[in-house]
Amino acid sequence: LPDVLAEVYEDLPVGLALFRLGGGLLYANKAFCSIVAGAGVNPARLRFPEASALFRLDAPAARVAPVRPLLPVSPASRDEDGDGAEDVNAKFQGVEKYLERTDGSFSWCRTHLSRTSLPGGEPCLRLVVDDVTRYRERVEQLVNRHKLYRGFVELRSDPLCRFLPDLSLLYANASFCKCFGRTRREVVGRNFLDLIRPEDRVRLVSALDAVTPSAPAAHMEQRLAWPDGGTLWIKWTFRGFFYRTGHIKDYQGVGVDISEHKIAEERVFQAGRLVSLGTLVSGVAHEVNNPNNFIMLNAPLLAAIWDKALPVLRRAAGGADGPDGLGGASLEQMDADVRGLLGGIAEGAARIKNIVGELKQYARLADGGSLTLVAVDEIVASAVLLLGKTIRTHTNHLSVRRGENLPMVKGVAQRLEQVILNLIQNACLALENPSQAIEIVTDHDRSSDSVRITVRDEGVGIRPEDMPRVAEPFFSTRARKGGTGLGLPISLKILKDHGGRLEFDSTPGQGTRARIVLPAAR
């Protein structure tokens, strides 16, 4: 090999070796020796069998068939002799191989084999070897990091997606697909705008327009509809990834389920409205009560006046009971009509008074009302009467069993009635069809000297994991169907003020038993 050419080859950063077609090693630079055998190996000590064993080049004279196990030569590309020698340049390029060096170490090599000629015209094989061990290690690290990242985002309970500037989705995890009720195949490649409601699209575009290199994150709240009719609220955080030029590369969206937060906000808002409504009801009740008292006072006076006027009318009629002067009606008929009208006025005024009284009672503050002796059976009967329509709508089988000789309890009747109303209403809403029954039982537990009111239903029951939370404010198993989660906490507070307690026993699919326990009055 000419000295000038050898010097050029020696300074190459890649390994290079020349082989005779017959199998002899003509030349190998230092980089080749280092890659194949290890650092500090003398090229003179590198025998052809060692190199050929690594790269499978131990071919008979003028043949390159040993390259075929690595990259088979297609019949169409064989030369006239059928040995495929002319195909080497095209077929054995960029093959990567994991090698065990002669010093026992390992490396990844990318090999390039080509056929060439020496300056004297002798044909030979030129093998270029590039050590790509560090490259392969980096690739493997990236692959492992990618697998770790994919595993992490797939296990996230929050929806996560990645999409291009044209909003075409590149990736969506399982939670994202679940939120939108679609498979990954249906989501990836689709435009993000197609998955959201029209009223949310403008807000999404506006949020993404606000993403810049200096402010790469933006937020948006989105409302989704569950198949069961409930509502899911997602708060998205969109992060933009940019090229060095400042142009957007793609976006990543991470969502957080804020449904409970939204429900709590709505309940607080509704609670505020109820407070305002209570104030309004108190004022309206007072304003309605004043004219109603006037009606109730004057209706009996009108009846008394009519009683005194009736004999005068009869004398004026000369004892006749004819229609003359009475608009075609007889005196007896008019007497009946007037008494009916006056009775209706008195009855209507009495009903207004009762309604106003109930409104004022429910608008009263929690510490309102004085303790009196209360008959449990009476407030149960009152609660059943008030919820008559609701009960008839949900069940055809209501039974009320009253205990004998029940002692009285001390408390505020209206507040205890509110607790019973809540339990009966919950029982009604737990039923799936009218054939399921509700049973209300009152009894006296002599061992603890307490009065018990039990409301038992045959409804869906409460899941074991939900039982510890039924008393939490704003927790409701019917939250997505309008439940407020305030009924039981308020009931527990009322019973605590009365020295009582509320017990639950439920089996999913079989029903729930709720029991009020109140100390008997002494």
XYZ file of C-alpha atoms in Angstrom:
522
model
C 0.000 0.000 0.000
C 1.555 3.380 -0.943
C 2.820 5.357 2.047
C 0.734 8.411 1.214
C -2.440 6.357 1.073
C -1.491 4.535 4.279
C -1.017 7.855 6.097
C -4.458 9.014 4.973
C -6.062 5.760 6.088
C -4.208 5.848 9.408
C -5.688 9.222 10.362
C -9.281 8.228 9.645
C -11.627 8.263 12.714
C -13.180 4.993 11.551
C -11.671 1.565 11.215
C -10.543 0.519 7.735
C -9.110 -2.772 6.511
C -8.248 -4.197 3.094
C -8.570 -7.929 2.362
C -7.514 -10.017 -0.581
C -10.353 -11.828 -2.233
C -8.486 -14.994 -1.415
C -8.601 -14.309 2.296
C -5.443 -12.436 3.293
C -5.332 -9.227 5.318
C -3.547 -6.519 3.374
C -3.910 -3.530 5.695
C -5.687 -2.392 8.870
C -5.451 1.051 10.458
C -5.214 1.699 14.207
C -8.894 2.493 14.555
C -9.794 -0.864 12.999
C -7.476 -2.732 15.361
C -8.906 -0.882 18.355
C -12.494 -1.626 17.346
C -11.905 -5.272 16.459
C -9.295 -6.389 18.962
C -9.023 -3.619 21.552
C -6.822 -0.608 22.137
C -3.045 -0.996 21.662
C -3.188 -4.003 19.310
C -0.438 -4.112 16.683
C -1.883 -4.476 13.162
C 0.902 -6.951 12.375
C -0.510 -9.299 15.009
C -4.035 -9.125 13.591
C -4.528 -12.242 11.516
C -7.178 -12.574 8.869
C -9.022 -15.448 10.620
C -9.624 -13.204 13.613
C -11.128 -10.421 11.526
C -12.985 -12.792 9.232
C -14.495 -14.600 12.193
C -15.865 -11.296 13.432
C -17.217 -10.110 10.126
C -17.770 -13.520 8.434
C -15.434 -12.788 5.549
C -13.639 -16.154 5.398
C -14.487 -16.818 1.752
C -12.668 -18.891 -0.876
C -10.629 -17.037 -3.496
C -12.534 -14.484 -5.600
C -15.754 -15.205 -3.718
C -17.752 -13.021 -1.311
C -20.423 -15.572 -0.505
C -19.817 -15.202 3.278
C -21.610 -11.852 3.202
C -24.815 -13.611 2.215
C -25.696 -14.890 5.723
C -25.814 -11.250 6.820
C -27.589 -9.802 3.797
C -28.813 -12.324 1.231
C -28.190 -11.402 -2.384
C -31.290 -11.369 -4.542
C -31.167 -13.453 -7.757
C -31.821 -10.368 -9.862
C -28.682 -8.682 -8.548
C -26.188 -11.562 -9.092
C -23.334 -11.154 -11.555
C -22.781 -13.343 -14.563
C -20.847 -15.903 -12.517
C -23.728 -16.120 -10.078
C -21.536 -15.391 -7.059
C -22.984 -11.998 -6.265
C -19.556 -10.328 -6.033
C -20.689 -7.224 -7.875
C -23.562 -6.850 -5.389
C -21.313 -6.162 -2.414
C -21.339 -2.386 -2.849
C -25.151 -2.307 -2.839
C -25.986 -4.956 -0.281
C -23.458 -4.861 2.583
C -23.804 -1.214 3.560
C -24.567 0.066 7.082
C -25.034 -3.333 8.724
C -24.784 -3.110 12.534
C -23.288 -6.025 14.425
C -22.628 -6.744 18.110
C -19.000 -7.943 18.337
C -16.936 -9.636 20.989
C -13.413 -8.305 20.668
C -10.358 -10.501 20.986
C -9.642 -8.860 24.365
C -13.024 -10.034 25.688
C -14.864 -6.696 25.535
C -17.969 -6.009 23.451
C -18.920 -3.268 21.027
C -21.512 -2.332 18.445
C -20.102 -1.769 14.956
C -21.598 -0.426 11.786
C -19.859 -2.076 8.819
C -19.550 -1.026 5.205
C -18.087 -3.603 2.794
C -17.213 -2.713 -0.765
C -15.113 -4.088 -3.593
C -12.188 -1.994 -4.798
C -8.775 -2.331 -6.428
C -5.274 -1.621 -5.207
C -3.093 0.884 -7.097
C -1.530 -2.056 -8.947
C -4.931 -3.240 -10.146
C -5.304 -6.165 -7.749
C -8.976 -6.570 -6.662
C -9.672 -6.528 -2.933
C -12.394 -5.981 -0.345
C -12.501 -2.743 1.646
C -14.126 -2.990 5.056
C -14.996 0.226 6.912
C -16.007 -0.236 10.555
C -17.513 2.515 12.715
C -17.806 2.000 16.478
C -21.419 2.945 17.295
C -21.456 1.552 20.830
C -22.133 4.915 22.475
C -24.763 5.675 19.858
C -26.523 2.371 20.494
C -26.342 2.941 24.251
C -27.940 6.357 23.827
C -30.624 4.889 21.590
C -31.318 2.170 24.136
C -31.520 4.768 26.895
C -33.975 6.802 24.835
C -36.049 3.698 24.116
C -36.121 2.804 27.810
C -37.031 6.369 28.750
C -39.746 6.327 26.118
C -41.128 3.056 27.492
C -40.972 4.455 31.024
C -42.722 7.639 29.916
C -45.407 5.710 28.038
C -45.926 3.446 31.022
C -46.194 6.436 33.336
C -48.706 8.343 31.235
C -50.743 5.208 30.539
C -51.106 4.551 34.265
C -52.186 8.121 34.992
C -55.801 8.502 35.977
C -55.814 11.968 34.409
C -56.392 12.357 30.665
C -53.258 13.218 28.694
C -52.776 13.902 25.005
C -50.291 15.327 22.519
C -51.269 17.104 19.326
C -49.820 19.131 16.450
C -50.411 22.836 15.759
C -53.216 21.838 13.371
C -54.812 20.061 16.401
C -54.276 16.561 14.974
C -53.862 14.196 17.925
C -50.544 12.356 18.044
C -51.122 10.462 21.272
C -53.858 9.891 23.842
C -53.638 7.787 26.983
C -56.318 5.376 28.177
C -57.901 7.932 30.515
C -58.281 10.430 27.656
C -60.007 7.804 25.513
C -62.313 6.896 28.408
C -63.308 10.527 28.974
C -64.381 10.898 25.364
C -65.856 7.401 25.066
C -63.639 6.363 22.149
C -60.865 3.896 21.396
C -57.287 4.978 20.799
C -57.591 4.084 17.143
C -60.584 6.418 16.852
C -58.760 9.255 18.604
C -55.195 9.306 17.249
C -54.980 11.282 14.021
C -58.293 12.992 14.624
C -58.720 16.730 15.113
C -59.069 17.684 18.778
C -61.911 20.065 17.921
C -64.026 17.147 16.680
C -64.097 15.680 20.196
C -65.387 18.708 22.080
C -68.656 20.589 22.079
C -69.062 23.533 19.680
C -69.363 26.034 22.526
C -65.960 24.913 23.901
C -64.064 25.087 20.597
C -63.608 28.854 20.591
C -62.225 28.734 24.137
C -59.804 25.946 23.171
C -58.459 27.908 20.204
C -58.172 31.044 22.343
C -56.253 29.142 25.023
C -53.795 27.736 22.465
C -53.336 31.153 20.859
C -52.178 32.432 24.246
C -49.313 29.885 24.361
C -45.987 31.573 23.553
C -42.308 30.767 24.228
C -42.351 33.239 27.128
C -45.688 31.901 28.463
C -45.770 28.273 27.291
C -48.792 27.152 29.355
C -52.504 27.936 29.168
C -55.600 26.616 30.944
C -59.161 25.816 29.946
C -62.157 24.183 31.612
C -64.267 21.794 29.574
C -67.566 20.087 30.317
C -68.212 16.559 29.057
C -71.365 14.473 29.196
C -71.243 10.963 30.663
C -73.313 8.226 28.975
C -75.449 7.964 32.162
C -76.457 11.603 31.821
C -74.014 12.992 34.367
C -71.485 15.748 33.768
C -67.694 15.542 33.849
C -65.646 18.713 34.269
C -62.038 18.681 33.035
C -59.503 21.435 33.627
C -56.892 21.308 30.858
C -53.341 22.599 31.101
C -51.848 22.967 27.629
C -48.047 23.138 27.334
C -46.433 24.271 24.113
C -43.095 22.910 22.856
C -41.148 25.202 20.550
C -38.267 25.027 18.094
C -35.267 27.269 18.699
C -36.675 29.593 16.074
C -39.700 30.188 18.298
C -42.128 28.286 16.089
C -44.503 25.893 17.809
C -43.629 22.217 17.456
C -46.531 20.547 19.250
C -48.728 20.736 22.347
C -49.236 18.518 25.345
C -52.529 18.605 27.216
C -52.975 17.291 30.763
C -56.467 17.246 32.222
C -57.645 17.115 35.827
C -61.112 15.960 36.865
C -62.621 18.919 38.739
C -66.186 17.578 38.758
C -66.361 17.381 42.567
C -64.940 20.892 42.828
C -67.543 22.196 40.391
C -70.318 20.354 42.211
C -69.101 21.799 45.520
C -69.047 25.285 43.987
C -72.583 24.813 42.740
C -73.733 23.564 46.123
C -72.152 26.494 47.939
C -73.844 28.787 45.453
C -77.151 26.997 45.997
C -76.649 27.141 49.764
C -76.179 30.895 49.476
C -79.321 31.111 47.421
C -81.171 29.076 50.026
C -80.053 31.481 52.750
C -81.291 34.386 50.657
C -84.452 32.439 49.917
C -84.966 31.847 53.631
C -84.739 35.566 54.295
C -87.100 36.238 51.409
C -89.536 33.571 52.597
C -89.596 35.061 56.086
C -90.400 38.482 54.671
C -92.981 37.190 52.216
C -94.595 35.025 54.885
C -94.951 38.058 57.120
C -96.437 40.138 54.297
C -98.857 37.357 53.323
C -99.844 36.679 56.904
C -101.089 40.213 57.582
C -103.823 40.366 54.892
C -104.641 36.717 55.524
C -105.319 37.499 59.184
C -107.673 40.230 57.975
C -109.509 37.672 55.835
C -109.678 35.125 58.649
C -111.043 37.767 61.006
C -113.683 39.123 58.616
C -114.935 35.846 57.148
C -116.721 34.796 60.403
C -118.116 38.344 60.745
C -119.594 38.105 57.253
C -121.138 34.752 58.166
C -122.697 36.266 61.303
C -124.020 39.243 59.326
C -125.560 36.873 56.792
C -127.265 34.949 59.579
C -128.874 38.186 60.783
C -129.705 39.431 57.281
C -131.412 36.221 56.172
C -134.629 36.704 58.310
C -134.916 40.273 57.057
C -134.730 39.056 53.465
C -137.406 36.470 54.158
C -139.762 39.059 55.669
C -139.108 41.370 52.722
C -140.051 38.559 50.423
C -143.349 38.208 52.306
C -142.632 34.633 53.226
C -142.391 33.667 49.584
C -139.427 31.630 48.424
C -139.643 32.716 44.825
C -136.991 34.176 42.549
C -138.434 37.693 42.438
C -135.797 40.276 43.252
C -133.081 37.621 43.769
C -131.796 37.381 40.224
C -133.785 34.278 39.429
C -132.479 32.290 42.418
C -134.536 31.107 45.347
C -133.788 32.409 48.825
C -132.819 28.957 50.081
C -130.469 28.445 47.133
C -128.854 31.811 47.765
C -128.473 30.962 51.456
C -126.651 27.753 50.582
C -124.396 29.501 48.037
C -123.456 32.343 50.385
C -122.681 29.975 53.238
C -120.560 27.860 50.853
C -118.649 30.901 49.631
C -118.002 32.162 53.143
C -116.937 28.683 54.273
C -114.557 28.433 51.301
C -113.027 31.796 52.177
C -112.484 30.707 55.783
C -111.040 27.335 54.720
C -108.701 28.935 52.166
C -107.480 31.458 54.721
C -106.792 28.643 57.174
C -104.763 26.781 54.528
C -102.785 29.928 53.774
C -102.065 30.278 57.482
C -100.775 26.702 57.676
C -98.579 27.129 54.595
C -97.147 30.388 55.906
C -96.461 28.692 59.223
C -94.537 25.885 57.468
C -92.532 28.384 55.420
C -91.623 30.348 58.509
C -90.661 27.143 60.276
C -88.307 25.987 57.496
C -86.813 29.470 57.216
C -86.068 29.528 60.937
C -82.419 29.386 61.978
C -80.938 26.126 63.260
C -81.162 27.151 66.885
C -84.778 28.271 66.505
C -87.618 26.478 68.225
C -88.116 25.423 71.798
C -87.997 21.873 73.123
C -91.347 20.246 73.791
C -92.656 16.740 74.320
C -93.083 15.149 70.900
C -95.059 12.054 69.924
C -92.931 10.144 67.410
C -95.883 8.462 65.693
C -97.453 11.846 64.999
C -94.406 13.283 63.240
C -94.018 10.040 61.243
C -97.645 10.298 60.130
C -97.134 13.962 59.234
C -94.006 13.154 57.184
C -95.799 10.359 55.302
C -98.667 12.713 54.564
C -96.357 15.458 53.271
C -94.501 13.020 50.996
C -97.640 11.219 49.860
C -97.217 12.078 46.181
C -93.506 11.205 46.162
C -94.176 7.880 47.883
C -96.964 6.956 45.462
C -94.696 7.790 42.514
C -91.871 5.494 43.629
C -93.528 2.532 45.349
C -96.763 0.601 45.506
C -95.839 -1.000 48.815
C -95.521 1.257 51.857
C -96.070 -0.155 55.318
C -96.029 1.784 58.589
C -95.883 -0.233 61.829
C -96.327 1.735 65.021
C -95.000 0.550 68.350
C -97.315 0.249 71.340
C -97.103 2.587 74.320
C -94.227 4.581 72.869
C -92.791 7.138 75.284
C -92.544 10.753 74.224
C -89.263 12.342 73.181
C -88.090 15.838 73.919
C -87.298 18.032 70.944
C -88.487 20.350 68.192
C -91.173 18.531 66.226
C -90.522 20.315 62.934
C -86.806 19.577 63.007
C -87.332 15.898 63.824
C -89.908 15.775 61.064
C -87.284 17.177 58.684
C -84.994 14.222 59.489
C -87.762 11.693 58.836
C -88.689 13.469 55.603
C -85.086 13.183 54.425
C -84.856 9.457 55.190
C -88.169 8.652 53.491
C -87.196 10.703 50.448
C -83.814 8.933 50.229
C -85.589 5.573 50.444
C -87.916 6.553 47.597
C -85.042 7.659 45.372
C -83.158 4.408 46.039
C -85.948 2.284 44.548
C -85.557 1.096 40.960
C -89.207 0.227 40.340
C -92.582 0.616 42.139
C -92.703 -3.077 43.046
C -89.985 -2.540 45.644
C -91.196 -1.724 49.149
C -90.555 0.790 51.906
C -91.216 -0.043 55.557
C -91.354 2.431 58.455
C -91.266 1.005 61.983
C -91.383 2.767 65.365
C -90.547 0.934 68.581
C -89.246 1.360 72.124
C -85.872 -0.139 73.026
C -86.276 -0.735 76.756
C -82.645 -1.733 77.288
C -81.431 1.749 76.336
C -84.735 3.522 77.070
C -84.765 4.996 73.587
C -87.336 5.451 70.846
C -86.346 4.132 67.431
C -87.661 5.078 63.995
C -86.520 2.684 61.263
C -86.892 3.366 57.535
C -86.105 0.304 55.441
C -86.118 0.132 51.624
C -85.477 -2.526 48.976
C -83.477 -0.201 46.720
C -80.002 -0.273 45.225
C -78.203 -0.034 48.566
C -74.939 1.719 49.370
C -71.528 0.410 48.317
C -69.197 -0.563 51.200
C -66.576 1.961 50.080
C -69.207 4.741 50.207
C -70.548 3.910 53.672
C -67.846 5.847 55.603
C -68.598 8.958 53.531
C -72.394 9.121 53.646
C -72.251 11.644 56.483
C -69.736 13.913 54.727
C -71.114 17.290 53.632
C -71.623 17.480 49.859
C -71.030 13.743 49.361
C -73.870 12.086 47.498
C -74.210 8.806 45.635
C -76.590 10.709 43.337
C -74.271 13.688 42.746
C -74.482 13.360 38.955
C -78.268 13.206 39.149
C -78.756 16.321 41.249
C -78.152 15.072 44.788
C -76.814 17.810 47.063
C -75.204 15.675 49.751
C -76.528 17.993 52.482
C -79.585 16.070 53.701
C -77.811 13.523 55.905
C -75.248 15.946 57.406
C -78.085 18.294 58.382
C -80.069 15.359 59.776
C -77.088 14.207 61.832
C -76.654 17.719 63.230
C -80.336 17.847 64.208
C -80.185 14.442 65.905
C -76.986 15.378 67.714
C -78.725 18.480 69.069
C -81.495 16.165 70.334
C -79.062 13.737 71.954
C -79.810 11.086 69.337
C -77.952 9.298 66.575
C -78.442 7.860 63.084
C -77.456 4.282 62.212
C -77.046 2.747 58.749
C -76.992 -0.815 57.499
C -76.911 -1.443 53.756
C -76.346 -4.289 51.309
C -75.763 -3.347 47.642
C -78.590 -4.641 45.499
C -80.808 -5.481 48.484
C -81.536 -2.179 50.188
C -80.738 0.082 53.117
C -81.914 0.364 56.703
C -81.677 3.792 58.346
C -82.519 4.027 62.039
C -83.102 7.121 64.171
C -82.406 6.581 67.873
C -83.720 9.233 70.305
C -83.622 9.168 74.117
C -87.045 8.817 75.697
C -88.272 11.829 77.661
C -87.961 11.424 81.433
